[in-house]
Tab-separated table of N, CA, C and O in Angstrom:
chain	number	residue	atom	x	y	z
B	1	GLN	N	0.931	-1.265	-0.108
B	1	GLN	CA	-0.214	0.028	-0.134
B	1	GLN	C	0.597	1.407	-0.219
B	1	GLN	O	1.848	1.246	0.435
B	2	ALA	N	0.440	2.332	-0.657
B	2	ALA	CA	1.434	3.322	-1.181
B	2	ALA	C	1.763	4.105	0.207
B	2	ALA	O	0.213	4.175	0.626
B	3	GLN	N	2.226	4.917	0.729
B	3	GLN	CA	2.450	5.429	1.997
B	3	GLN	C	2.648	7.299	1.304
B	3	GLN	O	3.476	7.502	0.434
B	4	LEU	N	2.086	7.820	2.459
B	4	LEU	CA	2.775	9.302	2.498
B	4	LEU	C	3.266	9.735	3.717
B	4	LEU	O	3.789	8.934	4.652
B	5	VAL	N	4.837	10.177	3.998
B	5	VAL	CA	6.071	10.379	4.276
B	5	VAL	C	6.055	12.338	4.978
B	5	VAL	O	6.749	12.763	3.695
B	6	GLU	N	5.865	13.065	5.402
B	6	GLU	CA	6.089	14.243	5.856
B	6	GLU	C	7.812	14.499	6.105
B	6	GLU	O	7.874	13.879	6.954
B	7	SER	N	7.873	15.792	6.197
B	7	SER	CA	9.032	15.880	6.725
B	7	SER	C	8.765	17.100	6.876
B	7	SER	O	8.372	17.797	5.892
B	8	GLY	N	10.016	17.999	7.235
B	8	GLY	CA	10.332	19.895	7.251
B	8	GLY	C	9.962	20.700	8.521
B	8	GLY	O	10.738	21.692	7.949
B	9	GLY	N	8.919	19.832	8.675
B	9	GLY	CA	9.188	20.292	10.910
B	9	GLY	C	10.320	20.539	10.936
B	9	GLY	O	11.118	20.375	10.846
B	10	GLY	N	9.914	21.778	12.155
B	10	GLY	CA	11.158	21.872	12.981
B	10	GLY	C	10.786	23.132	13.884
B	10	GLY	O	9.858	23.322	14.151
B	11	LEU	N	11.865	23.262	14.634
B	11	LEU	CA	11.337	24.698	15.608
B	11	LEU	C	11.959	25.676	15.114
B	11	LEU	O	12.931	26.398	14.101
B	12	VAL	N	11.355	26.901	15.022
B	12	VAL	CA	11.208	28.104	14.488
B	12	VAL	C	10.636	29.553	15.090
B	12	VAL	O	9.703	29.503	15.897
B	13	GLN	N	12.029	30.797	14.799
B	13	GLN	CA	11.093	31.381	15.326
B	13	GLN	C	10.016	32.230	14.822
B	13	GLN	O	9.740	32.916	13.370
B	14	ALA	N	8.803	33.107	15.651
B	14	ALA	CA	8.468	33.771	14.387
B	14	ALA	C	8.247	34.907	13.674
B	14	ALA	O	9.724	35.422	13.942
B	15	GLY	N	7.957	34.641	12.158
B	15	GLY	CA	8.043	35.316	11.669
B	15	GLY	C	9.104	34.672	10.309
B	15	GLY	O	9.358	35.271	8.754
B	16	GLY	N	9.226	33.622	10.452
B	16	GLY	CA	10.466	32.680	9.931
B	16	GLY	C	9.453	31.646	9.052
B	16	GLY	O	8.372	31.841	8.433
B	17	SER	N	10.256	31.125	8.438
B	17	SER	CA	9.574	30.223	7.344
B	17	SER	C	10.269	28.748	7.394
B	17	SER	O	11.275	28.332	8.232
B	18	LEU	N	9.176	27.915	6.996
B	18	LEU	CA	9.776	26.312	6.932
B	18	LEU	C	8.972	25.840	5.656
B	18	LEU	O	7.927	26.192	5.535
B	19	ARG	N	9.277	24.623	5.019
B	19	ARG	CA	8.603	23.751	4.093
B	19	ARG	C	8.566	22.859	4.102
B	19	ARG	O	10.047	21.860	4.329
B	20	LEU	N	7.618	22.770	4.128
B	20	LEU	CA	6.826	20.464	4.391
B	20	LEU	C	6.915	20.131	3.333
B	20	LEU	O	6.402	20.903	2.069
B	21	SER	N	7.444	19.113	3.523
B	21	SER	CA	7.077	18.157	2.137
B	21	SER	C	6.896	16.469	2.560
B	21	SER	O	6.790	16.630	3.746
B	22	CYS	N	5.599	16.467	1.822
B	22	CYS	CA	4.948	15.145	1.935
B	22	CYS	C	5.397	14.303	0.517
B	22	CYS	O	4.663	14.134	-0.569
B	23	ALA	N	6.147	12.687	0.737
B	23	ALA	CA	6.361	11.889	0.060
B	23	ALA	C	5.954	10.738	-0.270
B	23	ALA	O	5.883	9.731	0.886
B	24	ALA	N	5.060	10.885	-1.158
B	24	ALA	CA	4.801	9.464	-1.509
B	24	ALA	C	5.607	7.776	-1.961
B	24	ALA	O	6.449	8.261	-2.462
B	25	SER	N	4.871	7.013	-1.490
B	25	SER	CA	6.067	5.898	-1.913
B	25	SER	C	6.176	5.734	-2.865
B	25	SER	O	6.819	4.969	-3.808
B	26	ASP	N	4.732	5.575	-3.939
B	26	ASP	CA	4.548	5.596	-5.405
B	26	ASP	C	3.514	6.634	-5.844
B	26	ASP	O	2.960	7.596	-4.846
B	27	SER	N	3.473	6.551	-7.414
B	27	SER	CA	2.486	7.510	-8.318
B	27	SER	C	1.343	6.813	-8.064
B	27	SER	O	0.400	7.609	-8.492
B	28	THR	N	0.678	6.753	-6.954
B	28	THR	CA	-0.761	6.375	-6.890
B	28	THR	C	-1.653	7.624	-6.461
B	28	THR	O	-2.343	7.333	-7.033
B	29	PHE	N	-0.765	8.290	-5.493
B	29	PHE	CA	-1.753	9.927	-5.536
B	29	PHE	C	-1.443	10.810	-6.335
B	29	PHE	O	-1.599	11.841	-6.052
B	30	SER	N	-1.195	10.649	-7.659
B	30	SER	CA	-1.043	11.485	-8.544
B	30	SER	C	-2.013	12.095	-9.244
B	30	SER	O	-1.780	13.128	-9.802
B	31	ARG	N	-3.079	11.271	-9.071
B	31	ARG	CA	-4.107	11.193	-9.894
B	31	ARG	C	-5.421	11.788	-8.506
B	31	ARG	O	-6.480	12.030	-8.571
B	32	TYR	N	-4.943	12.212	-7.069
B	32	TYR	CA	-5.408	12.176	-6.298
B	32	TYR	C	-4.948	13.949	-5.370
B	32	TYR	O	-4.444	14.200	-5.875
B	33	ALA	N	-6.108	14.647	-4.958
B	33	ALA	CA	-6.367	15.595	-4.626
B	33	ALA	C	-5.552	15.682	-2.963
B	33	ALA	O	-5.690	14.617	-2.412
B	34	MET	N	-5.071	16.282	-2.614
B	34	MET	CA	-4.107	16.440	-1.697
B	34	MET	C	-4.289	17.317	-1.111
B	34	MET	O	-4.340	18.577	-1.075
B	35	GLY	N	-3.891	16.931	0.538
B	35	GLY	CA	-3.943	18.234	1.578
B	35	GLY	C	-2.410	18.192	2.907
B	35	GLY	O	-2.804	16.952	2.705
B	36	TRP	N	-3.151	19.304	3.198
B	36	TRP	CA	-2.223	19.552	5.279
B	36	TRP	C	-3.256	19.826	5.479
B	36	TRP	O	-4.403	20.922	5.253
B	37	PHE	N	-3.251	19.314	6.820
B	37	PHE	CA	-3.930	19.802	7.939
B	37	PHE	C	-2.828	20.113	8.978
B	37	PHE	O	-2.049	19.455	8.959
B	38	ARG	N	-3.388	20.205	10.243
B	38	ARG	CA	-2.813	20.111	11.720
B	38	ARG	C	-3.620	20.315	12.563
B	38	ARG	O	-4.786	20.029	12.247
B	39	GLN	N	-2.907	19.369	13.408
B	39	GLN	CA	-3.654	18.925	14.679
B	39	GLN	C	-2.709	19.928	16.183
B	39	GLN	O	-1.327	19.892	16.572
B	40	ALA	N	-3.236	21.076	16.769
B	40	ALA	CA	-2.435	21.650	17.852
B	40	ALA	C	-2.690	20.648	19.243
B	40	ALA	O	-3.683	19.919	19.246
B	41	PRO	N	-1.999	20.965	20.082
B	41	PRO	CA	-1.947	20.033	21.499
B	41	PRO	C	-3.627	20.713	21.771
B	41	PRO	O	-3.721	21.934	21.878
B	42	GLY	N	-4.207	19.518	22.585
B	42	GLY	CA	-5.241	19.843	22.975
B	42	GLY	C	-6.606	19.969	21.795
B	42	GLY	O	-7.752	20.599	22.388
B	43	LYS	N	-6.507	20.463	20.376
B	43	LYS	CA	-6.727	20.775	19.607
B	43	LYS	C	-8.013	19.580	18.661
B	43	LYS	O	-6.634	18.986	18.528
B	44	GLU	N	-8.247	19.711	18.137
B	44	GLU	CA	-9.003	19.389	17.446
B	44	GLU	C	-8.092	19.146	15.548
B	44	GLU	O	-7.471	20.233	15.253
B	45	ARG	N	-8.231	18.419	14.712
B	45	ARG	CA	-7.455	18.850	13.689
B	45	ARG	C	-7.959	19.183	12.711
B	45	ARG	O	-9.157	19.057	12.588
B	46	GLU	N	-7.590	20.130	12.130
B	46	GLU	CA	-7.890	21.166	11.087
B	46	GLU	C	-7.559	21.155	9.856
B	46	GLU	O	-5.965	21.168	9.254
B	47	PHE	N	-7.542	21.648	8.705
B	47	PHE	CA	-7.646	21.405	7.133
B	47	PHE	C	-6.772	23.181	7.459
B	47	PHE	O	-6.942	24.228	7.524
B	48	VAL	N	-5.811	22.905	6.329
B	48	VAL	CA	-4.629	24.072	6.702
B	48	VAL	C	-4.854	24.475	4.814
B	48	VAL	O	-5.097	25.929	4.116
B	49	ALA	N	-4.799	23.355	3.688
B	49	ALA	CA	-4.802	23.850	2.207
B	49	ALA	C	-4.820	22.583	1.889
B	49	ALA	O	-4.475	21.290	2.170
B	50	ALA	N	-5.301	22.830	0.456
B	50	ALA	CA	-5.056	21.596	-0.227
B	50	ALA	C	-5.247	21.481	-1.563
B	50	ALA	O	-5.775	22.822	-2.394
B	51	ILE	N	-5.071	20.921	-3.164
B	51	ILE	CA	-4.502	20.670	-3.797
B	51	ILE	C	-5.377	19.850	-4.882
B	51	ILE	O	-5.081	18.517	-4.451
B	52	THR	N	-5.842	20.170	-6.376
B	52	THR	CA	-6.253	19.229	-6.764
B	52	THR	C	-4.773	18.492	-7.718
B	52	THR	O	-3.208	18.897	-7.147
B	53	TRP	N	-5.480	17.034	-8.254
B	53	TRP	CA	-3.781	16.673	-8.759
B	53	TRP	C	-3.446	17.626	-9.581
B	53	TRP	O	-2.098	17.015	-9.638
B	54	ASN	N	-3.925	18.103	-10.342
B	54	ASN	CA	-3.298	18.529	-11.399
B	54	ASN	C	-2.692	20.322	-11.310
B	54	ASN	O	-2.077	21.035	-11.626
B	55	GLY	N	-2.663	20.376	-10.119
B	55	GLY	CA	-2.360	21.763	-9.355
B	55	GLY	C	-3.161	23.077	-9.297
B	55	GLY	O	-2.880	23.880	-9.731
B	56	VAL	N	-4.184	22.978	-10.386
B	56	VAL	CA	-5.134	23.817	-10.925
B	56	VAL	C	-6.077	24.672	-9.849
B	56	VAL	O	-5.816	25.849	-10.638
B	57	SER	N	-6.660	24.194	-8.878
B	57	SER	CA	-6.863	24.675	-8.055
B	57	SER	C	-6.524	24.296	-6.928
B	57	SER	O	-6.072	22.902	-6.207
B	58	ILE	N	-6.726	25.685	-5.854
B	58	ILE	CA	-6.063	25.549	-4.465
B	58	ILE	C	-7.284	25.870	-3.529
B	58	ILE	O	-7.756	26.846	-4.259
B	59	TYR	N	-6.730	25.341	-2.401
B	59	TYR	CA	-8.149	25.992	-1.600
B	59	TYR	C	-7.420	25.972	-0.085
B	59	TYR	O	-6.464	24.997	0.124
B	60	TYR	N	-6.981	27.392	0.783
B	60	TYR	CA	-6.638	27.693	1.832
B	60	TYR	C	-7.574	27.722	3.076
B	60	TYR	O	-9.099	28.613	2.876
B	61	LYS	N	-7.171	27.763	4.212
B	61	LYS	CA	-7.870	27.904	5.516
B	61	LYS	C	-7.904	29.429	5.629
B	61	LYS	O	-6.751	30.066	5.476
B	62	ASP	N	-9.005	29.839	6.219
B	62	ASP	CA	-8.705	31.486	5.899
B	62	ASP	C	-7.333	32.009	6.074
B	62	ASP	O	-6.652	33.082	6.108
B	63	SER	N	-6.771	31.773	7.571
B	63	SER	CA	-5.541	32.112	8.574
B	63	SER	C	-5.072	32.357	7.863
B	63	SER	O	-2.944	32.373	8.314
B	64	VAL	N	-4.356	31.242	7.111
B	64	VAL	CA	-3.284	31.111	6.450
B	64	VAL	C	-3.118	31.426	5.148
B	64	VAL	O	-1.657	32.102	4.313
B	65	LYS	N	-3.765	32.148	4.482
B	65	LYS	CA	-3.919	32.748	2.674
B	65	LYS	C	-2.914	33.750	3.188
B	65	LYS	O	-2.628	34.842	3.772
B	66	GLY	N	-2.190	33.928	2.130
B	66	GLY	CA	-0.971	35.039	2.199
B	66	GLY	C	0.341	34.510	2.400
B	66	GLY	O	1.504	34.998	2.589
B	67	ARG	N	0.501	33.174	3.686
B	67	ARG	CA	1.232	33.194	4.286
B	67	ARG	C	1.699	31.998	3.464
B	67	ARG	O	3.319	31.489	4.108
B	68	PHE	N	1.103	30.763	3.518
B	68	PHE	CA	1.398	29.616	3.294
B	68	PHE	C	1.026	28.983	1.601
B	68	PHE	O	0.210	29.887	1.467
B	69	THR	N	1.648	28.144	0.896
B	69	THR	CA	1.550	27.707	0.004
B	69	THR	C	1.466	26.590	-0.599
B	69	THR	O	2.621	26.334	-0.158
B	70	ILE	N	0.519	26.193	-1.030
B	70	ILE	CA	0.165	24.650	-1.211
B	70	ILE	C	1.028	24.268	-2.607
B	70	ILE	O	0.479	24.972	-3.745
B	71	SER	N	1.909	23.563	-3.116
B	71	SER	CA	2.630	22.741	-4.541
B	71	SER	C	2.240	21.785	-4.339
B	71	SER	O	2.692	20.779	-3.515
B	72	ARG	N	2.844	21.087	-5.787
B	72	ARG	CA	3.190	19.739	-6.046
B	72	ARG	C	4.062	19.319	-6.980
B	72	ARG	O	3.957	20.513	-8.047
B	73	ASP	N	4.792	18.546	-6.819
B	73	ASP	CA	5.565	18.296	-8.220
B	73	ASP	C	5.063	16.367	-8.473
B	73	ASP	O	5.589	15.668	-7.417
B	74	ASN	N	4.488	15.931	-9.736
B	74	ASN	CA	4.018	14.461	-9.209
B	74	ASN	C	5.097	14.068	-10.008
B	74	ASN	O	4.735	12.427	-9.361
B	75	THR	N	6.296	14.295	-11.107
B	75	THR	CA	7.061	13.607	-11.552
B	75	THR	C	7.525	13.522	-9.935
B	75	THR	O	8.517	12.133	-10.432
B	76	LYS	N	7.699	13.618	-9.087
B	76	LYS	CA	8.502	13.454	-7.471
B	76	LYS	C	7.521	12.727	-6.809
B	76	LYS	O	7.823	12.335	-5.550
B	77	ASN	N	6.320	13.059	-7.190
B	77	ASN	CA	5.488	12.090	-5.798
B	77	ASN	C	5.773	12.725	-4.758
B	77	ASN	O	5.201	12.242	-3.681
B	78	THR	N	5.192	14.163	-4.859
B	78	THR	CA	5.500	14.907	-3.980
B	78	THR	C	5.156	16.324	-3.898
B	78	THR	O	4.662	17.265	-4.805
B	79	VAL	N	4.429	16.761	-2.363
B	79	VAL	CA	3.340	17.490	-2.009
B	79	VAL	C	4.067	18.581	-1.190
B	79	VAL	O	4.861	17.852	-0.065
B	80	TYR	N	3.750	19.992	-1.090
B	80	TYR	CA	4.797	21.000	-0.392
B	80	TYR	C	4.194	21.829	0.473
B	80	TYR	O	3.039	22.053	-0.149
B	81	LEU	N	4.102	22.085	1.578
B	81	LEU	CA	3.176	23.073	1.803
B	81	LEU	C	4.791	24.618	2.462
B	81	LEU	O	5.618	24.770	3.208
B	82	GLN	N	5.010	25.312	1.619
B	82	GLN	CA	5.567	26.520	1.977
B	82	GLN	C	5.111	27.847	3.581
B	82	GLN	O	3.990	27.855	3.027
B	83	MET	N	6.085	27.777	3.746
B	83	MET	CA	5.270	28.432	5.312
B	83	MET	C	6.310	29.539	5.493
B	83	MET	O	7.062	29.548	5.870
B	84	ASN	N	5.660	30.749	5.476
B	84	ASN	CA	6.194	32.293	5.708
B	84	ASN	C	5.445	32.972	6.621
B	84	ASN	O	4.217	32.396	7.306
B	85	SER	N	6.198	34.153	7.318
B	85	SER	CA	5.714	34.660	8.159
B	85	SER	C	5.118	33.538	9.878
B	85	SER	O	3.075	34.367	9.618
B	86	LEU	N	5.384	32.784	9.958
B	86	LEU	CA	4.868	31.895	10.790
B	86	LEU	C	4.442	32.721	12.449
B	86	LEU	O	5.034	33.325	12.642
B	87	LYS	N	3.611	32.487	12.623
B	87	LYS	CA	2.993	32.533	14.269
B	87	LYS	C	3.023	31.603	15.560
B	87	LYS	O	2.935	30.518	14.867
B	88	PRO	N	3.179	31.815	16.306
B	88	PRO	CA	3.278	30.510	17.001
B	88	PRO	C	1.716	30.029	17.321
B	88	PRO	O	2.124	29.260	17.261
B	89	GLU	N	0.537	30.842	17.052
B	89	GLU	CA	-0.560	29.715	16.444
B	89	GLU	C	-0.315	29.006	15.719
B	89	GLU	O	-1.187	28.243	15.250
B	90	ASP	N	0.424	28.444	14.913
B	90	ASP	CA	0.801	28.155	13.408
B	90	ASP	C	1.919	26.684	14.405
B	90	ASP	O	1.168	25.460	13.699
B	91	THR	N	2.026	26.422	15.733
B	91	THR	CA	2.655	25.214	16.335
B	91	THR	C	1.672	24.525	16.330
B	91	THR	O	0.756	24.467	16.512
B	92	ALA	N	1.630	23.724	15.679
B	92	ALA	CA	1.088	21.902	15.777
B	92	ALA	C	1.257	20.711	14.997
B	92	ALA	O	2.849	21.236	14.500
B	93	ASP	N	1.520	19.135	14.757
B	93	ASP	CA	1.533	19.140	14.264
B	93	ASP	C	0.704	18.831	12.822
B	93	ASP	O	-0.323	19.108	12.749
B	94	TYR	N	1.990	18.575	12.050
B	94	TYR	CA	1.508	18.974	9.998
B	94	TYR	C	1.031	17.337	9.226
B	94	TYR	O	1.748	16.944	9.653
B	95	TYR	N	0.081	17.322	8.932
B	95	TYR	CA	-0.692	16.212	8.659
B	95	TYR	C	-0.610	16.267	6.854
B	95	TYR	O	-1.248	17.350	6.648
B	96	CYS	N	-0.360	15.358	5.971
B	96	CYS	CA	-0.358	15.755	4.690
B	96	CYS	C	-1.627	14.210	4.361
B	96	CYS	O	-1.681	13.364	5.350
B	97	ALA	N	-2.446	14.617	3.327
B	97	ALA	CA	-3.485	13.476	3.344
B	97	ALA	C	-3.891	13.277	1.843
B	97	ALA	O	-4.244	14.681	0.932
B	98	ALA	N	-4.416	12.546	1.659
B	98	ALA	CA	-4.474	12.173	-0.096
B	98	ALA	C	-6.171	11.717	-0.036
B	98	ALA	O	-6.828	11.047	0.671
B	99	SER	N	-6.725	11.730	-1.256
B	99	SER	CA	-8.638	12.608	-1.499
B	99	SER	C	-8.762	11.734	-2.845
B	99	SER	O	-8.426	12.624	-3.525
B	100	ARG	N	-9.432	11.011	-3.031
B	100	ARG	CA	-9.783	10.502	-4.370
B	100	ARG	C	-11.352	11.702	-4.346
B	100	ARG	O	-11.483	11.477	-5.961
B	101	THR	N	-11.793	12.388	-3.643
B	101	THR	CA	-12.381	13.298	-4.184
B	101	THR	C	-12.623	14.463	-4.835
B	101	THR	O	-10.854	14.728	-4.636
B	102	ALA	N	-12.595	15.549	-5.116
B	102	ALA	CA	-12.637	16.290	-5.316
B	102	ALA	C	-12.127	17.823	-4.782
B	102	ALA	O	-11.919	16.986	-3.262
B	103	LEU	N	-11.714	18.514	-5.096
B	103	LEU	CA	-10.820	19.759	-3.446
B	103	LEU	C	-11.683	19.976	-2.629
B	103	LEU	O	-13.238	19.721	-2.418
B	104	THR	N	-11.146	19.402	-1.391
B	104	THR	CA	-12.274	19.815	-0.093
B	104	THR	C	-11.805	20.003	1.133
B	104	THR	O	-10.207	19.299	1.151
B	105	SER	N	-11.832	20.606	1.921
B	105	SER	CA	-12.164	20.634	3.116
B	105	SER	C	-12.007	19.001	4.338
B	105	SER	O	-11.665	19.773	5.692
B	106	SER	N	-12.732	18.647	3.767
B	106	SER	CA	-13.662	17.897	4.607
B	106	SER	C	-11.825	16.664	5.250
B	106	SER	O	-11.973	15.798	3.940
B	107	ILE	N	-12.260	16.246	6.053
B	107	ILE	CA	-11.317	15.292	6.488
B	107	ILE	C	-12.119	14.214	6.293
B	107	ILE	O	-10.936	13.278	6.295
B	108	ALA	N	-13.025	13.870	6.525
B	108	ALA	CA	-13.510	12.847	6.359
B	108	ALA	C	-13.669	12.032	4.538
B	108	ALA	O	-13.577	10.883	4.514
B	109	SER	N	-13.108	12.808	3.942
B	109	SER	CA	-12.914	12.580	2.609
B	109	SER	C	-11.644	12.514	2.015
B	109	SER	O	-11.212	11.611	1.228
B	110	TYR	N	-10.356	12.627	3.006
B	110	TYR	CA	-9.410	11.942	3.018
B	110	TYR	C	-9.099	10.783	3.802
B	110	TYR	O	-8.812	10.883	4.605
B	111	GLY	N	-8.652	9.759	3.008
B	111	GLY	CA	-8.693	8.331	3.694
B	111	GLY	C	-7.330	7.613	3.659
B	111	GLY	O	-7.052	6.711	3.971
B	112	TYR	N	-6.057	8.724	3.168
B	112	TYR	CA	-4.607	8.496	3.369
B	112	TYR	C	-3.926	9.450	4.192
B	112	TYR	O	-4.421	10.813	3.749
B	113	TRP	N	-3.284	8.988	5.221
B	113	TRP	CA	-2.742	9.706	6.221
B	113	TRP	C	-1.364	9.633	6.542
B	113	TRP	O	-0.648	8.772	6.510
B	114	GLY	N	-0.720	11.211	6.474
B	114	GLY	CA	1.116	10.347	6.513
B	114	GLY	C	0.714	10.194	8.430
B	114	GLY	O	-0.169	10.513	9.018
B	115	GLN	N	2.450	10.664	9.245
B	115	GLN	CA	2.328	10.326	9.997
B	115	GLN	C	2.187	11.748	11.050
B	115	GLN	O	2.773	11.560	11.724
B	116	GLY	N	2.774	12.750	10.108
B	116	GLY	CA	2.992	14.243	10.731
B	116	GLY	C	4.081	14.406	11.068
B	116	GLY	O	5.732	13.363	10.884
B	117	THR	N	4.439	15.434	11.343
B	117	THR	CA	5.716	16.569	11.221
B	117	THR	C	5.151	17.645	12.275
B	117	THR	O	4.622	18.345	12.419
B	118	GLN	N	5.967	17.555	13.008
B	118	GLN	CA	5.995	18.850	13.940
B	118	GLN	C	6.674	19.915	14.206
B	118	GLN	O	7.669	19.815	13.556
B	119	VAL	N	5.299	21.090	13.743
B	119	VAL	CA	6.250	22.291	13.758
B	119	VAL	C	6.139	23.208	15.330
B	119	VAL	O	4.591	23.551	15.800
B	120	THR	N	7.055	24.202	15.648
B	120	THR	CA	6.860	24.169	16.713
B	120	THR	C	7.511	26.274	16.718
B	120	THR	O	8.373	26.314	15.949
B	121	VAL	N	6.386	27.211	16.706
B	121	VAL	CA	6.828	28.749	16.328
B	121	VAL	C	7.011	28.990	17.697
B	121	VAL	O	6.081	29.359	18.258
B	122	SER	N	8.503	30.056	18.080
B	122	SER	CA	7.724	30.127	19.573
B	122	SER	C	8.166	31.941	19.029
B	122	SER	O	8.771	32.620	17.917
B	123	SER	N	7.461	32.538	19.854
B	123	SER	CA	7.323	33.999	20.267
B	123	SER	C	8.769	34.791	20.525
B	123	SER	O	9.916	34.076	20.709
């Protein structure tokens, strides 16, 4: 079964940047919409950004618009989340996920998940 593996998390000061990567073990997800989600301690998992299989349509959570950029390279089976102007409230475990349905923020629509990567933003 194809797997998703996130990387790129870490500790950064407020205002800094990180780029998360989500690598698929094969090309299974090249025709899937891909999403990024996050879960802060004690909070529910929430949608961050999503991109269609061909990269034509993109959808962001309002609070990250203008700061985060989702992209994908299907030749590398990889999805990225460039995070700029990071804030302490962005601190969370970040997960990538794959969905067979159209672009969506609904967690229930994503059937494949990575193990997550931790992002900590210090003030």
